[in-house]
Short mmCIF file of C-alpha atoms in Angstrom, two decimals:
data_model
loop_
_atom_site.label_atom_id
_atom_site.label_comp_id
_atom_site.label_asym_id
_atom_site.label_seq_id
_atom_site.Cartn_x
_atom_site.Cartn_y
_atom_site.Cartn_z
CA UNK A 1 -78.82 -74.68 165.35
CA UNK A 2 -77.47 -73.30 168.58
CA UNK A 3 -74.52 -75.46 169.88
CA UNK A 4 -71.33 -74.95 171.53
CA UNK A 5 -68.66 -75.90 168.91
CA UNK A 6 -65.85 -75.25 171.48
CA UNK A 7 -67.20 -78.24 173.46
CA UNK A 8 -65.86 -80.39 170.57
CA UNK A 9 -69.29 -82.13 170.27
CA UNK A 10 -68.99 -82.50 166.57
CA UNK A 11 -71.81 -85.01 166.18
CA UNK A 12 -74.22 -82.79 167.99
CA UNK A 13 -73.14 -79.82 165.88
CA UNK A 14 -73.76 -81.76 162.60
CA UNK A 15 -77.15 -83.02 163.81
CA UNK A 16 -78.32 -79.52 164.76
CA UNK A 17 -77.17 -77.99 161.48
CA UNK A 18 -78.73 -80.70 159.51
CA UNK A 19 -82.02 -80.37 161.40
CA UNK A 20 -81.99 -76.53 160.71
CA UNK A 21 -81.39 -77.23 157.03
CA UNK A 22 -84.40 -79.50 156.90
CA UNK A 23 -86.47 -76.50 158.01
CA UNK A 24 -84.65 -74.00 155.84
CA UNK A 25 -82.70 -75.86 153.12
CA UNK A 26 -80.97 -72.66 151.77
CA UNK A 27 -80.11 -71.06 155.18
CA UNK A 28 -76.36 -69.91 154.74
CA UNK A 29 -75.53 -69.90 158.47
CA UNK A 30 -76.63 -73.52 158.94
CA UNK A 31 -74.74 -74.46 155.85
CA UNK A 32 -71.57 -72.71 157.16
CA UNK A 33 -71.84 -74.40 160.63
CA UNK A 34 -72.42 -77.79 159.01
CA UNK A 35 -69.36 -77.19 156.73
CA UNK A 36 -67.16 -76.26 159.71
CA UNK A 37 -68.33 -79.21 161.76
CA UNK A 38 -67.89 -81.74 159.01
CA UNK A 39 -64.33 -80.46 158.41
CA UNK A 40 -63.37 -80.15 162.04
CA UNK A 41 -60.65 -82.75 161.81
CA UNK A 42 -58.86 -81.04 158.95
CA UNK A 43 -60.01 -77.50 159.51
CA UNK A 44 -56.51 -75.96 159.19
CA UNK A 45 -56.13 -77.71 155.72
CA UNK A 46 -59.18 -75.86 154.32
CA UNK A 47 -58.10 -73.32 151.58
CA UNK A 48 -59.78 -69.91 151.16
CA UNK A 49 -60.64 -70.78 147.58
CA UNK A 50 -62.55 -73.91 148.65
CA UNK A 51 -65.41 -74.01 146.09
CA UNK A 52 -68.06 -75.24 148.62
CA UNK A 53 -67.01 -72.70 151.16
CA UNK A 54 -67.08 -69.79 148.62
CA UNK A 55 -70.41 -70.94 147.25
CA UNK A 56 -71.96 -70.78 150.81
CA UNK A 57 -70.32 -67.40 151.44
CA UNK A 58 -71.69 -65.87 148.25
CA UNK A 59 -75.26 -66.79 149.37
CA UNK A 60 -74.89 -63.85 151.76
CA UNK A 61 -71.63 -62.01 151.81
CA UNK A 62 -72.93 -59.63 154.49
CA UNK A 63 -73.52 -62.38 157.11
CA UNK A 64 -71.43 -62.06 160.21
CA UNK A 65 -70.43 -65.71 160.56
CA UNK A 66 -69.55 -65.98 156.86
CA UNK A 67 -66.92 -63.24 157.23
CA UNK A 68 -65.61 -64.70 160.45
CA UNK A 69 -65.18 -68.08 158.96
CA UNK A 70 -63.40 -66.75 155.74
CA UNK A 71 -61.17 -64.61 158.04
CA UNK A 72 -60.28 -67.63 160.04
CA UNK A 73 -59.57 -69.85 156.97
CA UNK A 74 -57.44 -66.99 155.35
CA UNK A 75 -55.44 -66.65 158.57
CA UNK A 76 -54.84 -70.42 158.77
CA UNK A 77 -53.35 -70.12 155.32
CA UNK A 78 -51.07 -67.11 156.32
CA UNK A 79 -53.21 -64.87 154.13
CA UNK A 80 -53.19 -62.10 156.67
CA UNK A 81 -54.37 -59.30 154.32
CA UNK A 82 -57.58 -61.11 153.38
CA UNK A 83 -58.10 -62.30 157.01
CA UNK A 84 -58.04 -58.60 158.09
CA UNK A 85 -60.43 -57.69 155.36
CA UNK A 86 -62.97 -60.31 156.49
CA UNK A 87 -62.67 -59.77 160.21
CA UNK A 88 -63.02 -55.95 159.67
CA UNK A 89 -66.14 -56.48 157.65
CA UNK A 90 -67.55 -58.74 160.48
CA UNK A 91 -66.69 -55.93 162.95
CA UNK A 92 -68.75 -53.46 160.81
CA UNK A 93 -71.70 -55.95 160.61
CA UNK A 94 -71.56 -56.36 164.42
CA UNK A 95 -69.89 -53.29 165.77
CA UNK A 96 -70.50 -54.12 169.45
CA UNK A 97 -68.99 -57.61 169.17
CA UNK A 98 -65.46 -57.90 170.41
CA UNK A 99 -64.70 -61.17 168.79
CA UNK A 100 -63.79 -59.86 165.30
CA UNK A 101 -61.67 -57.15 166.96
CA UNK A 102 -59.74 -59.78 168.90
CA UNK A 103 -59.33 -61.79 165.76
CA UNK A 104 -57.86 -58.76 164.06
CA UNK A 105 -55.43 -58.29 166.94
CA UNK A 106 -54.40 -61.95 166.61
CA UNK A 107 -54.05 -61.68 162.87
CA UNK A 108 -51.64 -58.73 163.19
CA UNK A 109 -49.71 -60.61 165.97
CA UNK A 110 -49.33 -63.63 163.68
CA UNK A 111 -48.14 -61.21 160.92
CA UNK A 112 -45.75 -59.69 163.39
CA UNK A 113 -47.26 -56.30 162.85
CA UNK A 114 -47.11 -55.14 166.47
CA UNK A 115 -47.95 -51.60 165.69
CA UNK A 116 -51.27 -52.52 164.11
CA UNK A 117 -52.00 -55.18 166.81
CA UNK A 118 -51.59 -52.47 169.48
CA UNK A 119 -53.90 -50.04 167.74
CA UNK A 120 -56.80 -52.65 167.68
CA UNK A 121 -55.94 -53.92 171.16
CA UNK A 122 -56.30 -50.37 172.51
CA UNK A 123 -59.61 -50.17 170.57
CA UNK A 124 -60.86 -53.41 172.27
CA UNK A 125 -59.73 -52.09 175.70
CA UNK A 126 -61.97 -49.03 175.20
CA UNK A 127 -64.92 -51.30 174.40
CA UNK A 128 -64.37 -53.50 177.48
CA UNK A 129 -61.64 -52.14 179.75
CA UNK A 130 -59.59 -54.33 182.06
CA UNK A 131 -61.42 -57.44 181.17
CA UNK A 132 -60.23 -60.97 181.04
CA UNK A 133 -59.84 -61.12 177.17
CA UNK A 134 -58.02 -57.84 177.23
CA UNK A 135 -55.41 -58.97 179.70
CA UNK A 136 -55.11 -62.22 177.83
CA UNK A 137 -54.45 -60.54 174.47
CA UNK A 138 -52.07 -58.14 176.12
CA UNK A 139 -50.20 -61.13 177.41
CA UNK A 140 -50.10 -62.51 173.90
CA UNK A 141 -48.99 -59.09 172.52
CA UNK A 142 -46.08 -58.81 174.94
CA UNK A 143 -45.11 -62.41 174.19
CA UNK A 144 -44.76 -61.65 170.46
CA UNK A 145 -42.81 -58.43 171.38
CA UNK A 146 -40.51 -60.67 173.48
CA UNK A 147 -41.18 -58.67 176.68
CA UNK A 148 -41.74 -61.77 178.82
CA UNK A 149 -42.04 -59.85 182.10
CA UNK A 150 -44.91 -57.73 180.95
CA UNK A 151 -46.50 -60.75 179.34
CA UNK A 152 -46.41 -62.69 182.57
CA UNK A 153 -47.78 -59.62 184.39
CA UNK A 154 -50.73 -59.30 182.00
CA UNK A 155 -51.49 -63.08 182.15
CA UNK A 156 -51.51 -63.09 185.97
CA UNK A 157 -54.12 -60.25 185.82
CA UNK A 158 -56.21 -62.54 183.42
CA UNK A 159 -55.92 -65.36 185.96
CA UNK A 160 -57.33 -63.12 188.66
CA UNK A 161 -60.22 -62.29 186.38
CA UNK A 162 -60.99 -65.85 185.35
CA UNK A 163 -59.14 -68.36 187.57
CA UNK A 164 -60.79 -71.35 185.99
CA UNK A 165 -59.70 -70.59 182.40
CA UNK A 166 -56.65 -72.71 181.16
CA UNK A 167 -55.86 -70.17 178.43
CA UNK A 168 -53.65 -67.82 180.50
CA UNK A 169 -51.61 -70.93 181.78
CA UNK A 170 -51.31 -72.19 178.26
CA UNK A 171 -49.74 -68.86 177.13
CA UNK A 172 -47.64 -68.73 180.29
CA UNK A 173 -46.23 -72.17 179.19
CA UNK A 174 -45.10 -70.61 175.94
CA UNK A 175 -43.56 -67.61 177.78
CA UNK A 176 -41.64 -69.93 180.17
CA UNK A 177 -40.41 -72.05 177.22
CA UNK A 178 -39.06 -68.94 175.47
CA UNK A 179 -37.36 -68.00 178.70
CA UNK A 180 -35.90 -71.46 179.00
CA UNK A 181 -37.69 -72.33 182.28
CA UNK A 182 -38.59 -75.96 181.78
CA UNK A 183 -39.95 -76.66 185.24
CA UNK A 184 -42.31 -73.73 185.11
CA UNK A 185 -43.40 -74.70 181.57
CA UNK A 186 -44.48 -78.18 182.82
CA UNK A 187 -46.23 -76.70 185.90
CA UNK A 188 -48.21 -74.36 183.55
CA UNK A 189 -49.39 -77.20 181.41
CA UNK A 190 -50.27 -79.29 184.49
CA UNK A 191 -52.40 -76.46 185.69
CA UNK A 192 -54.19 -76.40 182.28
CA UNK A 193 -54.71 -80.21 182.46
CA UNK A 194 -56.06 -79.81 186.01
CA UNK A 195 -58.56 -77.19 184.86
CA UNK A 196 -59.55 -79.23 181.80
CA UNK A 197 -59.02 -82.93 182.67
CA UNK A 198 -60.78 -84.13 179.71
CA UNK A 199 -58.84 -82.10 177.13
CA UNK A 200 -56.35 -84.61 175.54
CA UNK A 201 -54.22 -81.76 174.11
CA UNK A 202 -52.77 -80.69 177.53
CA UNK A 203 -52.03 -84.41 178.33
CA UNK A 204 -50.33 -84.83 175.00
CA UNK A 205 -48.34 -81.66 175.56
CA UNK A 206 -47.24 -82.90 179.02
CA UNK A 207 -46.19 -86.18 177.43
CA UNK A 208 -44.02 -84.23 175.01
CA UNK A 209 -42.47 -82.11 177.71
CA UNK A 210 -41.64 -85.04 179.92
CA UNK A 211 -40.19 -86.99 176.84
CA UNK A 212 -37.87 -83.96 176.29
CA UNK A 213 -36.78 -84.19 179.86
CA UNK A 214 -36.36 -87.99 179.52
CA UNK A 215 -38.87 -88.56 182.28
CA UNK A 216 -40.16 -91.51 180.30
CA UNK A 217 -42.59 -92.98 182.90
CA UNK A 218 -44.46 -89.68 183.21
CA UNK A 219 -44.38 -89.17 179.55
CA UNK A 220 -45.90 -92.59 178.85
CA UNK A 221 -48.62 -92.02 181.59
CA UNK A 222 -49.60 -88.72 180.07
CA UNK A 223 -49.77 -90.11 176.47
CA UNK A 224 -51.89 -93.08 177.71
CA UNK A 225 -54.28 -90.93 179.52
CA UNK A 226 -54.57 -88.62 176.35
CA UNK A 227 -55.27 -91.68 174.23
CA UNK A 228 -58.09 -92.86 176.40
CA UNK A 229 -59.75 -89.50 175.87
CA UNK A 230 -59.11 -89.49 172.13
CA UNK A 231 -58.64 -93.12 170.90
CA UNK A 232 -58.71 -92.10 167.24
CA UNK A 233 -55.53 -89.97 167.51
CA UNK A 234 -52.91 -92.22 166.03
CA UNK A 235 -50.22 -89.58 166.71
CA UNK A 236 -50.56 -90.52 170.35
CA UNK A 237 -50.17 -94.25 169.52
CA UNK A 238 -46.86 -93.25 167.73
CA UNK A 239 -45.73 -91.10 170.75
CA UNK A 240 -46.37 -94.14 173.03
CA UNK A 241 -44.36 -96.21 170.62
CA UNK A 242 -41.47 -93.73 170.66
CA UNK A 243 -41.45 -93.87 174.61
CA UNK A 244 -41.26 -97.67 174.60
CA UNK A 245 -38.57 -97.39 171.93
CA UNK A 246 -36.46 -95.06 174.11
CA UNK A 247 -37.06 -97.37 177.09
CA UNK A 248 -35.82 -100.23 174.91
CA UNK A 249 -39.11 -102.10 175.34
CA UNK A 250 -39.15 -103.16 171.69
CA UNK A 251 -42.09 -105.55 171.89
CA UNK A 252 -44.51 -102.83 173.19
CA UNK A 253 -43.06 -100.31 170.71
CA UNK A 254 -43.60 -102.74 167.87
CA UNK A 255 -47.25 -103.16 168.88
CA UNK A 256 -47.91 -99.50 168.70
CA UNK A 257 -46.32 -99.03 165.25
CA UNK A 258 -48.08 -102.12 163.92
CA UNK A 259 -51.41 -100.63 165.13
CA UNK A 260 -50.71 -97.56 163.10
CA UNK A 261 -50.06 -99.72 160.04
CA UNK A 262 -53.53 -101.36 160.51
CA UNK A 263 -55.41 -98.14 161.02
CA UNK A 264 -53.42 -95.25 159.73
CA UNK A 265 -53.27 -93.18 156.55
CA UNK A 266 -50.08 -93.03 154.40
CA UNK A 267 -48.54 -90.19 156.53
CA UNK A 268 -49.12 -92.08 159.72
CA UNK A 269 -47.86 -95.37 158.15
CA UNK A 270 -44.67 -93.53 157.12
CA UNK A 271 -44.10 -92.68 160.76
CA UNK A 272 -44.65 -96.34 161.80
CA UNK A 273 -42.31 -97.79 159.15
CA UNK A 274 -39.71 -95.45 160.41
CA UNK A 275 -40.24 -96.65 163.98
CA UNK A 276 -40.07 -100.22 163.00
CA UNK A 277 -36.92 -99.78 160.91
CA UNK A 278 -35.17 -98.42 164.05
CA UNK A 279 -36.37 -101.23 166.25
CA UNK A 280 -35.09 -103.94 163.87
CA UNK A 281 -31.76 -102.11 163.49
CA UNK A 282 -31.35 -102.09 167.23
CA UNK A 283 -32.17 -105.82 167.36
CA UNK A 284 -29.52 -106.26 164.55
CA UNK A 285 -32.12 -107.52 162.21
CA UNK A 286 -30.77 -105.42 159.37
CA UNK A 287 -32.71 -107.01 156.47
CA UNK A 288 -35.95 -106.15 158.23
CA UNK A 289 -34.69 -102.75 159.12
CA UNK A 290 -33.90 -101.89 155.52
CA UNK A 291 -37.12 -103.26 154.37
CA UNK A 292 -39.09 -100.95 156.62
CA UNK A 293 -37.10 -97.93 155.76
CA UNK A 294 -37.68 -98.66 152.11
CA UNK A 295 -41.41 -99.02 152.76
CA UNK A 296 -41.36 -95.55 154.40
CA UNK A 297 -39.44 -94.29 151.26
CA UNK A 298 -42.21 -95.60 149.01
CA UNK A 299 -44.49 -93.08 150.79
CA UNK A 300 -41.90 -90.21 150.84
CA UNK A 301 -39.25 -91.05 148.34
CA UNK A 302 -36.90 -88.14 149.03
CA UNK A 303 -37.25 -87.78 152.82
CA UNK A 304 -33.79 -86.97 153.97
CA UNK A 305 -33.92 -88.35 157.50
CA UNK A 306 -35.20 -91.68 156.21
CA UNK A 307 -32.57 -91.92 153.58
CA UNK A 308 -29.98 -91.27 156.35
CA UNK A 309 -31.45 -94.10 158.55
CA UNK A 310 -31.56 -96.44 155.60
CA UNK A 311 -27.89 -95.74 154.78
CA UNK A 312 -27.07 -96.41 158.48
CA UNK A 313 -28.87 -99.77 158.36
CA UNK A 314 -26.86 -100.67 155.08
CA UNK A 315 -23.74 -99.60 156.96
CA UNK A 316 -24.54 -101.78 160.07
CA UNK A 317 -25.14 -104.65 157.67
CA UNK A 318 -21.67 -104.19 156.23
CA UNK A 319 -23.03 -103.04 152.81
CA UNK A 320 -20.82 -99.99 152.50
CA UNK A 321 -21.46 -99.49 148.87
CA UNK A 322 -25.22 -99.20 149.29
CA UNK A 323 -24.71 -96.95 152.42
CA UNK A 324 -22.56 -94.61 150.40
CA UNK A 325 -24.96 -94.69 147.48
CA UNK A 326 -27.91 -93.86 149.77
CA UNK A 327 -26.28 -91.10 151.79
CA UNK A 328 -25.23 -89.41 148.48
CA UNK A 329 -28.84 -89.06 147.54
CA UNK A 330 -29.13 -86.63 150.50
CA UNK A 331 -25.85 -84.88 149.87
CA UNK A 332 -26.42 -84.41 146.22
CA UNK A 333 -29.51 -82.32 147.05
CA UNK A 334 -28.40 -80.84 150.39
CA UNK A 335 -24.60 -80.70 150.52
CA UNK A 336 -24.74 -78.83 153.89
CA UNK A 337 -26.80 -81.37 155.83
CA UNK A 338 -24.86 -81.66 159.09
CA UNK A 339 -25.74 -85.24 159.93
CA UNK A 340 -25.53 -86.63 156.43
CA UNK A 341 -21.94 -85.25 156.23
CA UNK A 342 -21.13 -86.97 159.57
CA UNK A 343 -22.56 -90.37 158.55
CA UNK A 344 -20.86 -90.07 155.07
CA UNK A 345 -17.49 -89.58 156.90
CA UNK A 346 -18.06 -92.81 158.75
CA UNK A 347 -18.74 -94.71 155.66
CA UNK A 348 -15.65 -93.27 153.88
CA UNK A 349 -13.52 -94.24 156.88
CA UNK A 350 -14.90 -97.84 156.66
CA UNK A 351 -14.17 -97.92 152.97
CA UNK A 352 -10.57 -96.88 153.61
CA UNK A 353 -10.70 -93.31 152.27
CA UNK A 354 -9.14 -91.62 155.26
CA UNK A 355 -8.56 -88.24 153.56
CA UNK A 356 -12.21 -87.66 152.52
CA UNK A 357 -13.23 -89.06 156.02
CA UNK A 358 -11.38 -86.15 157.62
CA UNK A 359 -12.80 -83.57 155.08
CA UNK A 360 -16.48 -84.55 155.66
CA UNK A 361 -16.03 -84.95 159.45
CA UNK A 362 -14.51 -81.47 159.68
CA UNK A 363 -17.30 -80.11 157.48
CA UNK A 364 -20.05 -81.65 159.67
CA UNK A 365 -18.45 -80.18 162.84
CA UNK A 366 -18.34 -76.75 161.22
CA UNK A 367 -22.07 -77.16 160.44
CA UNK A 368 -22.63 -77.59 164.12
CA UNK A 369 -23.08 -81.37 164.36
CA UNK A 370 -22.09 -82.38 167.93
CA UNK A 371 -21.14 -85.94 167.33
CA UNK A 372 -18.80 -84.87 164.57
CA UNK A 373 -17.08 -82.40 166.82
CA UNK A 374 -16.67 -85.04 169.50
CA UNK A 375 -15.16 -87.51 167.02
CA UNK A 376 -12.84 -84.85 165.68
CA UNK A 377 -11.94 -83.73 169.13
CA UNK A 378 -13.02 -80.11 168.34
CA UNK A 379 -15.15 -77.49 170.05
CA UNK A 380 -18.64 -76.86 168.75
CA UNK A 381 -18.81 -73.72 166.62
CA UNK A 382 -20.59 -70.76 168.21
#
């Protein structure tokens, strides 16, 4: 039954839990570990009222791991009151264990209850003063409190205590992001990746950061390395497609999106149809572009961004009536959508309605859409 779940060896976790259950078929701890391992891919989607989970919990409500798992599931669903209840119970069951105490701190930080978080953090510090996790959570506490200088100070102390842990650097990257220091953010994540070279999350994050900076070659390299470590992650395939799209390498972009269509679920296919729609529009193949955006809308019929992209493809194909009809589906539900107002103003201009064109262009600019302000020759609103 003993396995390191943090090593992400899910198959081994499942095997050990199943073996334990062969010996003791009603053992709740083995059932809980098996449940968590089997749902590792969608763990954050598990609800606190999950019948299977509650049935296992009720086998022994005073089991430490039962309360820890219910606390985690409750917190994942933003039910901080119940999360606190379960973690506090776990702390009473195992009073010398710091894990439930730190989870209570994290729960209060996520609930933005800094006063309560500080009380429990001070309690943890008395149990294990000036230790790595204490500095780590103080760094997180100051991060939520927006005291970035103190956060970095605490995280540097954590690094001195445990220089091979990527966690302080990961938190530092968030601090630097909040401070607007992009270079330092990238360096922090690079350090994480160096410490855990087989962790695809850090490589994916690097890819995202380089993409934002428009360093497309480094972004692509990071995504490809991440995909080699986690070939089943189709979001990485989509990210690679996005980089190729931005590089105007439409053939390679198309390959990535088509792969998602072959292997993906409906959510992932929605993303792929969206990407293909944009490729075909750039290639001026408007019929194909329209068809792909319409396929995306079959999955998410009211998705605003897809409706806007579809309206733009109609506009590019000189079908002004359909472009107006489509964009109005967005504006009827969300009249203050900045981009929708801007695109609508373009369609109105093309249809000859200059008066309404100016009205919607000015409205889009007031809503803070940069392209509208540039077209109108006005400054962006503060």
